[in-house]
Tab-separated table of C-alpha atoms in Angstrom:
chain	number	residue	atom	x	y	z
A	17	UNK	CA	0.000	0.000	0.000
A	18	UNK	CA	3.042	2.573	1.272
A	19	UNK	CA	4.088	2.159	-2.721
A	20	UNK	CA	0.802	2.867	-4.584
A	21	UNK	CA	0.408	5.856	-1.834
A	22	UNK	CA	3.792	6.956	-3.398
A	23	UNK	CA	3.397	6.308	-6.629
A	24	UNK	CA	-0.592	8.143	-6.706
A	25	UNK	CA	0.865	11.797	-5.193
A	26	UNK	CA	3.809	11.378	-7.367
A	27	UNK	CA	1.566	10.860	-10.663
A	28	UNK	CA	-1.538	13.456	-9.362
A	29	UNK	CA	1.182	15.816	-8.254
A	30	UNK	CA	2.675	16.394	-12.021
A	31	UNK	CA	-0.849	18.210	-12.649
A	32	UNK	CA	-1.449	19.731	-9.177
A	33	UNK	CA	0.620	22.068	-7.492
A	34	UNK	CA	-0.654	22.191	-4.688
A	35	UNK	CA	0.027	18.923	-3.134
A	36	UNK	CA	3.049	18.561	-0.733
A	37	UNK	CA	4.033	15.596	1.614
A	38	UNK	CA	5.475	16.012	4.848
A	39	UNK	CA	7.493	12.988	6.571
A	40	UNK	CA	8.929	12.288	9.944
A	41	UNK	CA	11.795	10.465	9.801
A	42	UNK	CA	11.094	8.282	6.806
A	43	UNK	CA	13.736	8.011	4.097
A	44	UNK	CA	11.539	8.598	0.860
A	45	UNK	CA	12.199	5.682	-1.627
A	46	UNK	CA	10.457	4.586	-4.846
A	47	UNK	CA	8.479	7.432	-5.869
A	48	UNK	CA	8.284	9.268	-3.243
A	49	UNK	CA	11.748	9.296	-3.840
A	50	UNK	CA	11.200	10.746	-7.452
A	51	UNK	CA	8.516	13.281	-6.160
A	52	UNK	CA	11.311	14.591	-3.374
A	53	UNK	CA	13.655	15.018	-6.116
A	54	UNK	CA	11.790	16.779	-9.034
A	55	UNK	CA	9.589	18.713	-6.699
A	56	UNK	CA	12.327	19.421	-3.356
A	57	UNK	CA	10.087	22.912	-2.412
A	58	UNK	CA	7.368	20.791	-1.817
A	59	UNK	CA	8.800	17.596	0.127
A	60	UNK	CA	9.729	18.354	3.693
A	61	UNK	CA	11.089	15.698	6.504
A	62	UNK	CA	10.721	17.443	9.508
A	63	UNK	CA	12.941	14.315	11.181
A	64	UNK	CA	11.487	12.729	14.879
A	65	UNK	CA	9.498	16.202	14.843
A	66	UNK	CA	5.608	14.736	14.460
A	67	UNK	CA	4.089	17.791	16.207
A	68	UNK	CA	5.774	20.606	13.918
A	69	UNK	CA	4.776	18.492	11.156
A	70	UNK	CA	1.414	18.969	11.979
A	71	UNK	CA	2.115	22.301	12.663
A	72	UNK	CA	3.894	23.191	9.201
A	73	UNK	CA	0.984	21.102	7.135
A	74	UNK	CA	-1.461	23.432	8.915
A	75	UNK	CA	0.544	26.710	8.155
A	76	UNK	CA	0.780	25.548	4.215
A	77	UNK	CA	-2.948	24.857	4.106
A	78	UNK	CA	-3.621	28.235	5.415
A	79	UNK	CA	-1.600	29.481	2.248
A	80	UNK	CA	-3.672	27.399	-0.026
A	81	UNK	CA	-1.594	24.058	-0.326
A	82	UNK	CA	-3.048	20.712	0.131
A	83	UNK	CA	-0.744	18.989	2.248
A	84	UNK	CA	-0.111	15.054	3.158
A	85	UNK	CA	1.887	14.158	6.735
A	86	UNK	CA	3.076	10.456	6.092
A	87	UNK	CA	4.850	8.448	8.955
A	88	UNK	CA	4.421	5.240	11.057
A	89	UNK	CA	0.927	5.407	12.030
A	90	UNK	CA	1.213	5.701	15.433
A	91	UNK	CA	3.694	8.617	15.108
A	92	UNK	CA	1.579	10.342	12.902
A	93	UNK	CA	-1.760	10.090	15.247
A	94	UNK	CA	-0.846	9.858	18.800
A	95	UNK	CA	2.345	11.965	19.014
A	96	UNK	CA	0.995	15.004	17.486
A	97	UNK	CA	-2.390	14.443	18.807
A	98	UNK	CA	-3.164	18.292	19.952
A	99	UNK	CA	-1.719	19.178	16.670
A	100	UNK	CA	-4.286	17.225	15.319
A	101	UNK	CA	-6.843	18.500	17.387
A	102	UNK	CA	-6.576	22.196	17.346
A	103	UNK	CA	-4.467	22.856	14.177
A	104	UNK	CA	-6.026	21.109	11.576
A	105	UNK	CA	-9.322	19.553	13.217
A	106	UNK	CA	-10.394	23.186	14.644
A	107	UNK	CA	-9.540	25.038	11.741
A	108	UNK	CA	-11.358	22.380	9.507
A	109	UNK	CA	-8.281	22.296	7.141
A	110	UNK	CA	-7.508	20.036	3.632
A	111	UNK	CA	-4.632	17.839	5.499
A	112	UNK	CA	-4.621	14.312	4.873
A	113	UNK	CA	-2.805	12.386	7.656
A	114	UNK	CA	-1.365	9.294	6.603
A	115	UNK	CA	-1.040	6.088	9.031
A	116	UNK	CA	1.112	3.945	7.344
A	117	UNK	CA	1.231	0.172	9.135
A	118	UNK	CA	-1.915	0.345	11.246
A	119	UNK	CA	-3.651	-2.041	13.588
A	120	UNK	CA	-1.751	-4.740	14.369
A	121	UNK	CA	1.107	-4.953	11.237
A	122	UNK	CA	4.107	-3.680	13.332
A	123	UNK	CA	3.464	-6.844	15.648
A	124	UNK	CA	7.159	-7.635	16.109
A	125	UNK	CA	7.830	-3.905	17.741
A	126	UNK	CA	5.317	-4.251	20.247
A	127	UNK	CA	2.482	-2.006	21.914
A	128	UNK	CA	4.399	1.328	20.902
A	129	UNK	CA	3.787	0.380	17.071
A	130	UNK	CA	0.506	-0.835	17.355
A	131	UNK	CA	-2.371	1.228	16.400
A	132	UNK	CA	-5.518	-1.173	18.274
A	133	UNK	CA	-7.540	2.212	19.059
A	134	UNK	CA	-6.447	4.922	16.690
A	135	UNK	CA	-10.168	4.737	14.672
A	136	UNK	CA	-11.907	5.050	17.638
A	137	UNK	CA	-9.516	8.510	18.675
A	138	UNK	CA	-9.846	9.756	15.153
A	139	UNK	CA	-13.590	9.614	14.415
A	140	UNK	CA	-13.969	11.300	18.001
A	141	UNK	CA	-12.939	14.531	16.403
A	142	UNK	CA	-14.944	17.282	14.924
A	143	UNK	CA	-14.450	17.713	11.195
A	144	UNK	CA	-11.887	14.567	11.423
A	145	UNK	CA	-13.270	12.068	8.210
A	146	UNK	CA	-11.747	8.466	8.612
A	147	UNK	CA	-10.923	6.262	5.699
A	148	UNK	CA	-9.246	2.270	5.872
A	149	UNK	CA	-8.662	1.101	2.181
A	150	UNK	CA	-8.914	-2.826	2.063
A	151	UNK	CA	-6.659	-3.020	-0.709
A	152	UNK	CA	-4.305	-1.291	-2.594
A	153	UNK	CA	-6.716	-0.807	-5.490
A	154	UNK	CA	-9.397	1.013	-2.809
A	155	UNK	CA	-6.249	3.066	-1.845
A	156	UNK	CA	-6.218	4.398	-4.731
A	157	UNK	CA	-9.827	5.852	-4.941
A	158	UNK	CA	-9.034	7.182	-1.528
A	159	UNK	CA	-5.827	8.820	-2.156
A	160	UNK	CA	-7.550	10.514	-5.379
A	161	UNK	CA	-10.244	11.623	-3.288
A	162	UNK	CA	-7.916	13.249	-0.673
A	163	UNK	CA	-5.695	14.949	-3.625
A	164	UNK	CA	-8.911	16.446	-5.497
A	165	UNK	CA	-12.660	16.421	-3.147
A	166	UNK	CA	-11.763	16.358	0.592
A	167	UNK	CA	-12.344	19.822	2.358
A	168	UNK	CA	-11.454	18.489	5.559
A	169	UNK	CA	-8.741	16.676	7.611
A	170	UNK	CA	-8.476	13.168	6.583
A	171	UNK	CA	-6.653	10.255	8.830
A	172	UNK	CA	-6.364	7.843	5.850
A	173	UNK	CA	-5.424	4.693	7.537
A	174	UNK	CA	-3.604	2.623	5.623
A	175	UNK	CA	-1.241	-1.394	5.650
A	176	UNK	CA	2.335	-1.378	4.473
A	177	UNK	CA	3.329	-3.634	1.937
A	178	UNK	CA	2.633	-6.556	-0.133
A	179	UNK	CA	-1.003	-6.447	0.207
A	180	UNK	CA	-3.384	-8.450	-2.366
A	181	UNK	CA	-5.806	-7.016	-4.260
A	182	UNK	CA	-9.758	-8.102	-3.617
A	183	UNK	CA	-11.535	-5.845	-6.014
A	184	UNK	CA	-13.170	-7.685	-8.731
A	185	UNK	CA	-15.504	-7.650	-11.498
A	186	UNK	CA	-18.447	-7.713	-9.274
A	187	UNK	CA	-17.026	-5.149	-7.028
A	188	UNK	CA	-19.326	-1.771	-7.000
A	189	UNK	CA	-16.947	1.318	-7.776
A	190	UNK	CA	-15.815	3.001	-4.735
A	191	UNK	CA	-17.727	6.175	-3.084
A	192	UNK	CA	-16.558	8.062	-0.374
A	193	UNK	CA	-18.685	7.683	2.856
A	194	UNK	CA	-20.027	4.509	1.402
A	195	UNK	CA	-20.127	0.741	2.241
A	196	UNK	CA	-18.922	-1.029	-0.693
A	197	UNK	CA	-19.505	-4.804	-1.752
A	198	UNK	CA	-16.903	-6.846	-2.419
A	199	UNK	CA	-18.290	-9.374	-3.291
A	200	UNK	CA	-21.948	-10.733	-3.517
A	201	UNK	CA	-23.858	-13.410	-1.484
A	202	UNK	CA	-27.555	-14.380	-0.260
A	203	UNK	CA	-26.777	-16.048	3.585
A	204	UNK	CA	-24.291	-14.063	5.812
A	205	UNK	CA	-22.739	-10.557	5.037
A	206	UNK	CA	-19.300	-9.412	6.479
A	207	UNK	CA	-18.596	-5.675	7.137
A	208	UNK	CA	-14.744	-5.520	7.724
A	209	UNK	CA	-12.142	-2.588	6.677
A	210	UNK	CA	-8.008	-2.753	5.906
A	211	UNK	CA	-6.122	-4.980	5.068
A	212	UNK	CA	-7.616	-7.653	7.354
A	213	UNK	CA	-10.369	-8.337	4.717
A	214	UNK	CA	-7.998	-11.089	3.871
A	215	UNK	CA	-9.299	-13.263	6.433
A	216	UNK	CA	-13.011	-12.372	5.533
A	217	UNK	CA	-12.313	-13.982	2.464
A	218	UNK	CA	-10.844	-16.804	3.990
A	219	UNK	CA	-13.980	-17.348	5.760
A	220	UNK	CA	-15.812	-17.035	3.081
A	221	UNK	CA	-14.054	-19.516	1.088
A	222	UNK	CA	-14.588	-22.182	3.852
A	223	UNK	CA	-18.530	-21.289	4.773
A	224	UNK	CA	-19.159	-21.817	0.790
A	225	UNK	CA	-17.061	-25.020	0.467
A	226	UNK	CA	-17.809	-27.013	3.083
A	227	UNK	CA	-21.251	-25.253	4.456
A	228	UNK	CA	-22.670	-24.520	1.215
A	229	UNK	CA	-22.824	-20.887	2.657
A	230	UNK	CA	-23.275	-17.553	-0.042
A	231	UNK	CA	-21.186	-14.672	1.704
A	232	UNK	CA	-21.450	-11.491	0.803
A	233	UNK	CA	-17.983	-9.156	1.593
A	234	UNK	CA	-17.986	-5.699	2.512
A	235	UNK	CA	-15.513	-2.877	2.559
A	236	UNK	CA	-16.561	-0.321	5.022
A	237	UNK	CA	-13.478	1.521	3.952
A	238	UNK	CA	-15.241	5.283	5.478
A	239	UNK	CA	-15.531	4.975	9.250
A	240	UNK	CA	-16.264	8.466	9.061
A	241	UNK	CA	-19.014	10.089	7.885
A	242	UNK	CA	-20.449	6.347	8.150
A	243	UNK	CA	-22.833	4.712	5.899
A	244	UNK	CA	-26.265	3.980	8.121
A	245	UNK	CA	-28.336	3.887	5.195
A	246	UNK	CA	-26.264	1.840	3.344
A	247	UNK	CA	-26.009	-0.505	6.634
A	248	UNK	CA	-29.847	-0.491	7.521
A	249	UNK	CA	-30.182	-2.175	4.177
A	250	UNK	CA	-27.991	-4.626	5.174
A	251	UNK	CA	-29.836	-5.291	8.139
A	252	UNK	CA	-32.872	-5.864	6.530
A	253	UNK	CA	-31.466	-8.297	3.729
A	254	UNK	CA	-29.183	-10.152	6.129
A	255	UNK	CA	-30.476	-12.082	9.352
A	256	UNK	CA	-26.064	-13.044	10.045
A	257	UNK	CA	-23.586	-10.240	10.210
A	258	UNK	CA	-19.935	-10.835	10.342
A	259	UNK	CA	-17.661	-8.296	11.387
A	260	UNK	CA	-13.883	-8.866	11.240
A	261	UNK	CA	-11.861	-5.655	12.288
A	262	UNK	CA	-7.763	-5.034	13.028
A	263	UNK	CA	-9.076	-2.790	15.790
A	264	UNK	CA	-10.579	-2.454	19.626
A	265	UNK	CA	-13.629	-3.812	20.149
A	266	UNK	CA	-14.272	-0.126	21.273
A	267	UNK	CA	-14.924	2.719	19.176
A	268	UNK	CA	-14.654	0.710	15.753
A	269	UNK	CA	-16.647	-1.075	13.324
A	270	UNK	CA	-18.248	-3.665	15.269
A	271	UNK	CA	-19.689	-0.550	17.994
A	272	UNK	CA	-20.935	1.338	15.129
A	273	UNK	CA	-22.727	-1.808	13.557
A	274	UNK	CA	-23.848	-2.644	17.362
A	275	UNK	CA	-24.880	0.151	18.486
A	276	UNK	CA	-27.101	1.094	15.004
A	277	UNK	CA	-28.954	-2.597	15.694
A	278	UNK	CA	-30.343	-1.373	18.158
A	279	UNK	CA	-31.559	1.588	17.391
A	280	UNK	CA	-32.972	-0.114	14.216
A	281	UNK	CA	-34.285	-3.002	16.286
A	282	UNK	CA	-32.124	-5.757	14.437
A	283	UNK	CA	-33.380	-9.146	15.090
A	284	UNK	CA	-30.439	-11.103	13.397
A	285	UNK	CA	-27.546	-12.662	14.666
A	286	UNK	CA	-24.693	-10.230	14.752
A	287	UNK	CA	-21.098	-11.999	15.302
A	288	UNK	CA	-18.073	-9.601	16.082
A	289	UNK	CA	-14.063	-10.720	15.673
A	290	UNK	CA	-12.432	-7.435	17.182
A	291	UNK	CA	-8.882	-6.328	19.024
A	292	UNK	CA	-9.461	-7.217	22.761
A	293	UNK	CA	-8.922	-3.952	25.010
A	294	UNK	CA	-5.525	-5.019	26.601
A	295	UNK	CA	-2.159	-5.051	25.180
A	296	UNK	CA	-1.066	-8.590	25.001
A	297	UNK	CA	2.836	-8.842	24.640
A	298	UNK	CA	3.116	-11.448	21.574
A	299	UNK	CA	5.923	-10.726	19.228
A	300	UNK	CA	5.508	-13.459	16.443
A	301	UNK	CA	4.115	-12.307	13.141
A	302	UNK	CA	1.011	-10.160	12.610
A	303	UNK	CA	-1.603	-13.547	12.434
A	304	UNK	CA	0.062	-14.975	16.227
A	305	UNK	CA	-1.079	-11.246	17.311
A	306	UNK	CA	-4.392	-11.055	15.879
A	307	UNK	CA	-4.778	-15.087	17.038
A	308	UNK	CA	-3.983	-14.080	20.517
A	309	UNK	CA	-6.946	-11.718	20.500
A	310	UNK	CA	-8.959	-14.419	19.192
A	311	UNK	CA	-8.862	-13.301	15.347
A	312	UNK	CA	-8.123	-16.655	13.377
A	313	UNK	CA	-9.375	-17.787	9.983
A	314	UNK	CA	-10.501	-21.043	12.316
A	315	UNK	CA	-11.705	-19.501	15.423
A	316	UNK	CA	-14.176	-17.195	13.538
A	317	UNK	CA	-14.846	-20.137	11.267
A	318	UNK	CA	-15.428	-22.526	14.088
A	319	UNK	CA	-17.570	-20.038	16.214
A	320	UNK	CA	-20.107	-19.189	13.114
A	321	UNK	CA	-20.166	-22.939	12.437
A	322	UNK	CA	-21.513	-23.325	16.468
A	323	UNK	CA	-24.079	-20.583	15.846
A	324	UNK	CA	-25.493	-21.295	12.458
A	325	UNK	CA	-28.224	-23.596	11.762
């Protein structure tokens, strides 16, 4: 994902002058290698400096510039926090803030890499939008968006590298603020977001092989402004919701789709695979993380197959 980010501000940025990228101590490689050297006035690495980053984007947005701050997500969210807050936030400013490695990806750093609760900090903000491409082909609709239509701060939270792409042929086209299908199906749906949709379609493949199981796949790729129409048609079509998130059980996608159940008086079966709220000191690979907090192609697999008839 970290490349195609590169490689879409590089291209859009030939045409537009007035998109910039801050980094805190990231060496710039690949494109954004290429952008630093053909455009150097508007590439600035303000080093292990995350608040005057925030600080600088703001001042350049002032003047008209439409600045991205790219760095290790949790260096670029909970660092710089009040810059967040009061610089960009208040002033309702066109700064996209870019998470790179969210959720649980840095796994082998530990608890000060991880980023289990930074969706429910950002959508807590006033005039802070929140978007979580799946794939790096969603990315790319979302990093358009941000360089041409957003007219607010954006936290654009985003995976790192290597990342498989699920849109397909009978993927709807991508619309900010709105819950995309993946993929169709008639029995259960799954809402998920990131990079994690991986497993979702891991689960999907076993419910329809050996359970005979249609599943439909969701992106829910804008946290914020969130999709309740979209989702209350959901609700009425589906009586099994599946929701697979890299992210705390609080504040994310599974208290959103909770909490608008019941105020639409859901009667289905609603089955939620979040971060739990601890940090648990595993430093194995990203799935021994997410299997410690009970998010395993099997253990979702095995649960559903427990609670469906």
């Amino acid at each position: 994902m970290r490349n195609k980010l590169a490689d879409i501000i590089y291209k859009k940025s030939k045409k537009n002058k007035k998109l910039c990228v801050l980094v805190a101590d990231i060496s710039p490689a690949g494109s954004m290698y290429q952008f630093r050297k053909k455009f150097p006035n508007r590439f600035i690495n303000t080093g292990v400096a995350e608040q005057s980053m925030i600080g600088i984007a703001a001042g350049m947005a002032l003047r008209g510039l439409r600045p991205f701050c790219y760095t290790i997500a949790t260096f670029a969210l909970y660092r710089p926090f009040e810059m967040i807050r009061v610089d960009l936030c208040y002033q309702n400013l066109p700064v996209t803030i870019v998470g790179m490695g969210t959720g649980t990806i840095y796994s082998t750093l530990g608890g000060t890499h991880l980023t289990q609760e930074d969706i429910s900090i950002a959508r807590s903000i006033p005039n802070m939008q929140v978007i979580a491409p799946c794939d790096p082909s969603e990315m790319e609709d979302a990093v358009k968006y941000c360089c041409d239509k957003s007219k607010s701060p954006v936290y654009l939270r985003i995976g790192k590298a290597g990342e498989k792409v699920f849109i397909n042929k009978k993927s709807d086209k991508w619309q900010f603020g709105k819950i995309r299908k993946i993929y169709p199906g008639n029995d259960l749906c799954i809402l998920t977001f990131g990079p994690i949709i991986k497993k979702a379609f891991e689960v999907k493949k076993l419910l329809e092989e050996k359970k005979k199981i249609s599943v439909e796949v969701n992106s829910c790729h804008t946290l914020k402004p969130f999709d309740y129409y979209s989702l209350k048609k959901k609700f009425k079509k589906f009586n099994k919701i599946l929701i697979i998130e890299d992210h705390s059980k609080i504040g994310g996608l599974a208290s959103l789709v909770k909490s608008s159940a019941y105020e639409y008086s859901y009667k289905g079966k609603i089955f939620s695979f979040s971060l739990k709220d601890e940090f648990i000191h595993c430093y194995g690979n990203q799935d021994d993380l997410l299997d410690k907090h009970d998010i395993s192609t099997s253990k979702i697999f095995n649960k559903l197959l427990k609670n469906i008839k």
